[in-house]
Amino acid sequence: MRSKGQMHAELHQSPDDQTGISGGVASFVCQAGGEPKPRITWMKKGKKVNSQRFEVIDFDDGSGSVLRIQPLRTHRDEAIYECTATNSVGEINTSAKLTVLEEDQIPHGFPSIDMGPQLKVVERTRTATMLCAASGNPDPEIFWFKDFLPVEIDSGNGRIKQLRSGGTPIRGALQIENSEESDQGKYECVAVNRAGTRYSSPANLYVRVRRVPPRFSIPPTSQEVMPGGSVNLTCVAVGAPMPYVRWVSGEAELTQEDKMPVGRNVLELTNIHQSANYTCVATSSLGTIETTAQVFVKALPRIPTSLTVTETTATSVTLTLCDSVVLSDFQEVNGVATTSGIVHTRTSEQAPSSPPLHVQARVLSPTTMLVKWDPPEEPNGQIQGYRVYYSSEPSDPLSTWQIHNTDNSQFTTISGLKTGLTYSLRVLGFTSVGDGPPSEVLRLKAQAGVPAQPNGFEAETELDTRIRLSWLWPVQDPVVGYELLYWEANNPQNKHRVSVDAAGSYAVDGLKPDTSYGFSLAAQSEMGVGVFTEPIEARTTSRVEAEALNSSAIRVSWLPPLSVKQQGPVLGYHLICFRMENGQPHGQPILLDVPVYEAQEAVIPGLLPETTYSVTVAAYSSKGDGARSKVRQVTTSGAVPGKPTMMISTMMGNMALIQWQPPKEMVEELVGFQLQYRRADEDAFTVKDFKKTDDHFAVTGLHKGTTYTFKLSAKNRAGVGEEHVKEISTPEDVPSSYPQNLSVVD
């Protein structure tokens, strides 16, 4: 390196000597800093580089420059290349040598690209992983170029990093977290060792940005309030990007500009004395919308006089105002409502509308039983007493069962039972008007010391393989345990029997997902097993499902956790996806964080074709992750084609000519194309399939002055590839006829 004059500058990166391959690529990187900022030029054999195969690409911030030579020529390009950084103070020079080998000259150990990056489409904010596998002797180092400029790998916990596995580089996997539009571009993986340098084929990364104009999901509603009252107006708007929401009344801005919320804005109004209009305005980069609600202050009515009660029923009271006051003729009396004199009345009774609660029974002796219950939830008056219906023939009509009447106490004893028989009993309450509904059937065996049938037997699904059972304790029975029967609902002959410790609940594990099960329970004492409950059913859920969308993406769907298992409100879901090799997870996992408002479905992109992946999901709250779901495995399909090129031109206002070209990069042989189109106000797409030799199609009968969406995909044997989506608007025309039903109103 030589230096002329005094220069407040330094070289941050000098180009390195390189050995490339004929027909390949070479890139020399030169970075410099100084004051004033230096200008970088490239020289070959003392002359400024000048060739169609030579390209100079400057860094965006002006800190450096890349000399790219492609394709390399063996004798023509072998030379010393000089980087010169110049400013008004002086210049600094540095140089590097390029050696170009023919294919038959490549030495042993020269780097080879075993797997280069592939075209990838990722949603903005998602993680994109560009893969690269290389080999050589010694193991080559991996570098990345984006749009011909080197990719700077963040240190520490940066957004762009090179993944590692087992303590060694994965041979180049580039992971871009929280992807941005600026990450979109053409990526190349470069493998370098002392034998030489080899470039992968370039692959494009597309960062898809959802663009949805703002709309109101919960518009504010007009309200009526009393003078001096308060009201909250809620306005919620959605879109992509999410809009800012503010409130306006007339010319007055009601939301501070520096505190403008995104998505939801609640306007709190207090001490209201005047009616007014309030406008909610939602704004994003895609437009502004607004909607208005009215807050109307009601006037107060005059004082009603001569208020009397003319009729009462069990659920209503009829009041009469003896003078003819028009209640809609409001007036205001100093802003305070006045009331008439107080009139007292009492509603009539009805029969109870619900049965007694928590009915339980136990055998006191071989011929006597004790029955206990709680009052009905809706007695509809004063309970005068209860009736206990009991029978050893439960299939007989209730009217033929024996009846034991009692007062309004909550227990009774029934004698005269026949030893050894199993009795069914039901209890109802009655008022002076009539009987209420009877309780559910409770059964017990007239045998001393044997517990009654458990009451309140319920089942609740907890996981895809677990159902929790719960029940009430029998009245004072000496229970030492329970006997549980359970079976698949479609196979009741194959019953499983489980002995359960004395408790009030039990979780049945190891069940099949998405399957209905039947359950029956009996209490057990030292004297024997009591009566089993009537069967109840519950179904396990399929908590997580995974399906392959195509060769590089899978869709994962799930159900939210049951309320009994939540530790605070769910804030979102964590997905972990592993590539499987020989039945075991391999490599770095793919992690997704799905906010709760996008919950219950997510797409994992950037996967390898014809590869098996495992997925688990866990809900998380402010206290951390919950339990992980069962592992779901899914295999991606064969690689599908990339995006074809589509051009649309409208003719005569009602016809569109669609022309296309196949994708530039095809993984397998092209078998055809698929075109989908629809009008903006239609739900379903019209689908047309074409042969691989077709390259155009005319859509006729379009409506004028209307927006249409067109989607074109290429197809191979693996399936339908990436869509090229375009929208067009047909031109408007004059009305087709004069106005109808013209009339003149004086």
XYZ file of C-alpha atoms in Angstrom, residues 20 42 86 183 203 250 289-290 324 337 380 471 495 554 569 590 609 621 639 642 651 682:
22
model
C -12.215 -18.252 -9.002
C -11.106 0.548 -9.265
C -9.504 9.653 -2.851
C -34.565 -7.287 3.225
C -32.083 -16.694 -5.162
C -66.942 19.795 14.948
C -62.175 6.886 6.908
C -64.605 8.361 9.402
C -103.632 11.852 31.080
C -85.997 14.421 37.522
C -90.906 -18.248 42.241
C -68.667 -35.329 41.233
C -65.142 -51.071 28.802
C -47.142 -25.697 6.284
C -55.413 -14.041 29.822
C -37.994 -22.334 13.536
C -39.553 -29.658 -0.186
C -49.617 -15.327 29.271
C -41.214 -28.230 -4.997
C -42.157 -19.988 -8.860
C -60.154 -3.519 -24.311
C -67.807 -11.433 -5.365
